[in-house]
XYZ file of C-alpha atoms in Angstrom:
327
model
C -85.188 -66.433 4.815
C -81.665 -66.686 3.535
C -81.305 -62.976 3.804
C -82.663 -63.054 7.384
C -80.198 -65.777 8.355
C -77.315 -63.827 6.901
C -78.294 -60.891 9.003
C -78.347 -63.026 12.152
C -75.037 -64.499 11.262
C -73.582 -60.982 10.694
C -74.845 -59.835 14.122
C -73.359 -62.993 15.744
C -70.069 -62.390 13.974
C -69.965 -58.714 15.236
C -70.709 -59.899 18.758
C -67.960 -62.511 18.537
C -65.503 -59.858 17.391
C -66.486 -57.606 20.280
C -65.877 -60.383 22.820
C -62.517 -61.175 21.271
C -61.472 -57.536 21.479
C -62.427 -57.493 25.179
C -60.539 -60.711 25.774
C -57.459 -59.305 24.016
C -57.634 -56.145 26.109
C -57.915 -58.161 29.298
C -54.974 -60.317 28.233
C -52.931 -57.248 27.427
C -53.766 -55.736 30.770
C -52.705 -58.907 32.638
C -49.458 -59.211 30.593
C -48.748 -55.494 31.252
C -49.287 -55.998 34.955
C -46.957 -58.962 35.027
C -44.389 -57.027 33.015
C -44.581 -54.045 35.382
C -44.224 -56.410 38.404
C -41.214 -58.110 36.912
C -39.691 -54.654 36.071
C -40.300 -53.400 39.541
C -39.029 -56.609 41.136
C -35.892 -56.451 38.975
C -35.225 -52.854 40.053
C -35.712 -53.903 43.709
C -33.377 -56.820 43.306
C -30.751 -54.579 41.707
C -31.128 -52.003 44.474
C -30.815 -54.738 47.136
C -27.788 -56.175 45.362
C -26.133 -52.729 45.191
C -26.911 -52.058 48.841
C -25.318 -55.365 49.742
C -22.152 -54.424 47.757
C -22.108 -51.036 49.378
C -22.578 -52.447 52.822
C -19.771 -54.964 52.292
C -17.459 -52.220 51.049
C -18.359 -50.008 53.939
C -17.636 -52.850 56.352
C -14.195 -53.504 54.697
C -13.377 -49.782 54.950
C -14.424 -49.695 58.586
C -12.338 -52.803 59.396
C -9.345 -51.373 57.561
C -9.825 -48.097 59.471
C -9.992 -49.863 62.786
C -6.701 -51.626 62.136
C -5.078 -48.372 60.926
C -6.147 -46.501 64.075
C -5.069 -49.271 66.476
C -1.630 -49.354 64.773
C -1.192 -45.599 64.929
C -2.194 -45.452 68.574
C 0.270 -48.249 69.464
C 3.243 -46.965 67.497
C 3.072 -43.132 67.937
C 3.738 -40.801 70.864
C 0.736 -39.636 72.951
C 0.789 -36.000 73.952
C -1.600 -33.940 76.103
C -4.496 -34.105 73.677
C -3.306 -35.643 70.483
C -1.321 -38.452 68.841
C 1.779 -37.641 66.850
C 0.572 -39.634 63.848
C 2.132 -39.007 60.474
C -0.690 -40.730 58.599
C -1.608 -38.573 55.568
C -4.933 -38.483 53.764
C -4.630 -37.860 50.002
C -7.885 -36.361 48.785
C -6.896 -36.984 45.149
C -6.714 -40.805 45.601
C -8.912 -41.173 48.669
C -6.221 -43.232 50.266
C -4.118 -42.951 53.354
C -0.376 -43.479 53.459
C 2.432 -43.042 55.986
C 4.547 -40.077 54.889
C 6.114 -37.342 56.950
C 5.056 -33.697 56.979
C 8.449 -32.762 55.424
C 7.812 -35.166 52.552
C 4.265 -33.729 52.227
C 5.649 -30.172 51.831
C 7.895 -31.208 48.865
C 5.487 -33.573 47.252
C 4.119 -32.486 43.859
C 0.630 -33.340 45.031
C 0.944 -31.510 48.332
C -2.156 -29.442 47.609
C -4.160 -32.675 47.862
C -2.625 -33.719 51.139
C -3.272 -32.861 54.682
C -1.964 -34.126 58.050
C -4.623 -35.827 60.000
C -5.475 -34.082 63.241
C -5.337 -37.124 65.501
C -6.913 -35.400 68.517
C -8.140 -37.068 71.731
C -11.055 -34.838 72.402
C -13.558 -36.411 70.025
C -13.263 -33.898 67.171
C -14.013 -35.943 64.071
C -11.373 -36.203 61.307
C -11.199 -38.003 58.025
C -9.171 -41.198 57.699
C -10.251 -41.525 54.074
C -12.921 -39.725 52.035
C -15.519 -42.349 53.237
C -14.284 -42.965 56.841
C -14.563 -40.524 59.740
C -12.951 -41.204 63.142
C -13.383 -39.821 66.597
C -11.001 -40.473 69.572
C -11.927 -39.671 73.107
C -9.472 -39.912 75.959
C -11.411 -41.340 78.931
C -9.419 -39.192 81.355
C -11.171 -36.128 79.905
C -14.568 -37.447 81.103
C -16.106 -37.771 84.522
C -15.416 -41.098 86.112
C -18.345 -43.048 87.584
C -15.975 -45.274 89.555
C -14.046 -42.314 90.914
C -16.790 -39.686 91.154
C -15.461 -36.241 92.241
C -18.285 -34.740 94.300
C -17.822 -31.162 93.195
C -17.504 -31.943 89.434
C -20.386 -34.313 89.553
C -22.640 -31.789 91.295
C -21.723 -28.953 88.868
C -22.350 -31.223 85.834
C -25.846 -32.159 87.016
C -26.612 -28.490 87.835
C -26.016 -27.737 84.172
C -28.967 -29.973 83.354
C -31.232 -27.567 85.282
C -31.087 -29.480 88.578
C -30.917 -27.421 91.757
C -27.727 -27.488 93.868
C -29.489 -29.668 96.505
C -30.723 -32.171 93.853
C -27.354 -32.284 92.103
C -25.617 -32.908 95.375
C -28.063 -35.665 96.216
C -27.477 -37.361 92.906
C -23.704 -37.338 93.529
C -24.161 -38.766 96.974
C -26.520 -41.419 95.718
C -23.932 -42.415 93.142
C -21.407 -42.941 96.010
C -23.963 -44.910 98.047
C -24.830 -47.013 95.085
C -21.235 -48.257 94.868
C -19.963 -48.401 98.466
C -20.043 -51.704 100.314
C -22.168 -50.543 103.335
C -25.817 -49.795 103.746
C -25.299 -46.494 105.561
C -26.692 -43.598 103.484
C -24.853 -40.274 103.262
C -26.653 -37.204 104.498
C -28.028 -36.405 101.095
C -27.630 -39.924 99.610
C -29.828 -42.919 99.334
C -29.534 -46.540 100.444
C -33.284 -47.164 100.579
C -33.819 -48.401 97.010
C -35.021 -51.968 96.598
C -31.932 -52.831 94.615
C -28.526 -51.300 95.686
C -25.514 -52.618 93.864
C -22.999 -51.833 96.696
C -20.295 -52.427 94.030
C -18.829 -50.584 91.104
C -21.207 -49.451 88.431
C -21.108 -51.873 85.458
C -23.172 -49.903 82.912
C -23.661 -46.139 82.655
C -27.454 -46.779 82.475
C -27.402 -47.801 86.111
C -27.417 -44.178 87.143
C -30.996 -44.015 85.870
C -31.837 -45.936 89.098
C -30.395 -43.187 91.300
C -32.523 -40.873 93.362
C -33.733 -37.792 91.519
C -32.556 -39.178 88.144
C -34.726 -38.879 85.071
C -34.306 -40.099 81.523
C -34.066 -36.516 80.211
C -31.388 -35.685 82.751
C -29.536 -38.920 81.912
C -29.488 -38.248 78.200
C -27.957 -34.842 78.842
C -25.032 -36.267 80.840
C -24.545 -39.749 79.471
C -21.723 -38.908 77.056
C -19.810 -37.008 79.798
C -19.490 -39.911 82.184
C -17.388 -43.019 81.705
C -16.649 -46.350 83.363
C -13.021 -46.207 82.292
C -11.956 -42.858 83.618
C -9.020 -41.938 85.843
C -8.784 -40.595 89.381
C -7.876 -37.244 87.761
C -9.315 -35.201 84.849
C -7.492 -34.069 81.713
C -9.120 -30.726 80.884
C -7.362 -30.694 77.470
C -9.506 -33.643 76.288
C -12.771 -32.863 78.159
C -15.909 -32.106 76.147
C -16.971 -28.525 76.044
C -20.102 -29.449 78.086
C -17.943 -30.696 80.940
C -15.745 -27.536 80.761
C -18.808 -25.352 80.748
C -20.266 -27.186 83.737
C -17.017 -26.691 85.707
C -16.774 -22.918 84.835
C -18.800 -20.996 82.223
C -19.118 -20.846 78.452
C -16.442 -18.135 77.977
C -13.800 -20.053 80.054
C -14.721 -23.300 78.313
C -14.070 -21.706 74.953
C -10.678 -20.418 76.181
C -9.784 -23.914 77.315
C -10.714 -25.310 73.979
C -8.428 -22.817 72.253
C -5.571 -23.818 74.588
C -5.740 -27.363 73.238
C -3.442 -26.352 70.444
C -0.795 -25.237 72.913
C -1.548 -26.547 76.435
C -0.147 -24.480 79.252
C 2.715 -26.014 81.197
C 1.266 -25.299 84.676
C -1.809 -27.002 85.912
C -2.312 -24.206 88.460
C -3.059 -21.732 85.621
C -5.911 -23.819 84.249
C -7.039 -24.761 87.790
C -7.337 -20.998 88.676
C -8.984 -20.270 85.367
C -11.631 -22.967 86.021
C -12.062 -22.041 89.634
C -11.664 -25.697 90.753
C -11.007 -26.615 94.343
C -7.644 -27.911 95.434
C -8.829 -31.442 96.090
C -9.516 -32.028 92.382
C -6.514 -33.612 90.562
C -5.970 -32.066 87.088
C -3.206 -33.465 84.926
C -2.400 -32.689 81.267
C -1.967 -36.303 80.256
C -4.296 -38.871 78.754
C -4.793 -42.312 80.274
C -4.509 -45.370 78.195
C -8.131 -45.960 77.544
C -9.559 -44.459 74.403
C -12.993 -44.599 72.908
C -12.678 -45.144 69.129
C -15.758 -44.211 67.042
C -15.604 -45.135 63.313
C -18.274 -44.049 60.779
C -17.946 -45.625 57.281
C -20.108 -44.334 54.522
C -20.658 -45.864 51.019
C -23.430 -44.259 48.913
C -26.597 -44.664 51.001
C -25.018 -47.027 53.469
C -23.541 -45.901 56.792
C -21.898 -48.219 59.299
C -20.927 -47.105 62.817
C -18.573 -48.919 65.176
C -17.499 -48.059 68.710
C -14.596 -49.559 70.561
C -13.439 -48.905 74.069
C -9.787 -49.867 73.973
C -7.165 -50.075 76.714
C -3.596 -49.783 75.398
C -0.407 -51.317 76.753
C 2.156 -50.393 74.082
C 5.110 -51.636 76.189
C 3.632 -54.940 77.157
C 5.743 -58.019 77.067
C 5.229 -61.752 77.373
C 1.658 -62.901 77.482
C 0.250 -59.326 78.044
C -1.612 -58.125 74.922
C -0.647 -54.627 73.544
C -4.336 -53.701 73.624
C -7.579 -54.974 75.032
C -11.003 -54.160 73.706
C -13.150 -53.520 76.796
C -16.367 -52.767 74.969
C -17.631 -53.019 71.424
C -20.813 -51.933 69.699
C -22.027 -51.246 66.189
C -21.823 -53.070 62.972
């Protein structure tokens, strides 16, 4: 009997040990899961913290770049398609400093320095290693407030629209902004909502007759609310130049940006523009400033539409921000 009980006790002991092993394995599994969660959560928190630091640094860089650009545009001479800025980007230190080109040529670190091409035709250039800037003279774009019928028609024809449809869009744009309710021969005053005042947002042209989203997306960047009554071909996008002539002539005009011709008639004849279109080789004082600041995986973009009055006095501000978007 004693021997039998001992066998029962032995079996019970083995069963107890088996249960204990299972419990230990379950406990280890739970603890491992918790440890993995904590480890993953920690990595996520570190990533978020680093992202926050990078975003803050990118914002600081963008803010600094904005102030530098505004200062350069206010204090330097504007030419046909560029600003005579002497701001130098040193690639060895990733910093910008004001030094002249002569000083640059005699500096021991001249191989690391380059004069920033402060152009006004939206060609990107580096302000620092992490900040890229674009400047677009609004006189180089097609004005929505002063729409030139021939230029507007040709630009819309480049989107694939027929001459009749392109002309109708241009006429509808004029009808949209005039103060009367009398439609032009190819225009439109029949829409339920007609502003009969100046366009306030470029997206309004989506409401014009024969306009589609696809067509709008093709021309949006070529039109502006802040243009002039003339066009500066030396700062026009290549798409505008192509629309007004052809690809080969547009490429020639782009090359001439480095040494603009002194006579407007030469470019007018090259472009085949009608005599009623005013062409001047001078920017107006409204510039679109686009700043892209990158720090590791963070990229911040800011866009400012700025009107400059560098010779203002009294209560008149030297510059006015007309539009602002981005971070």
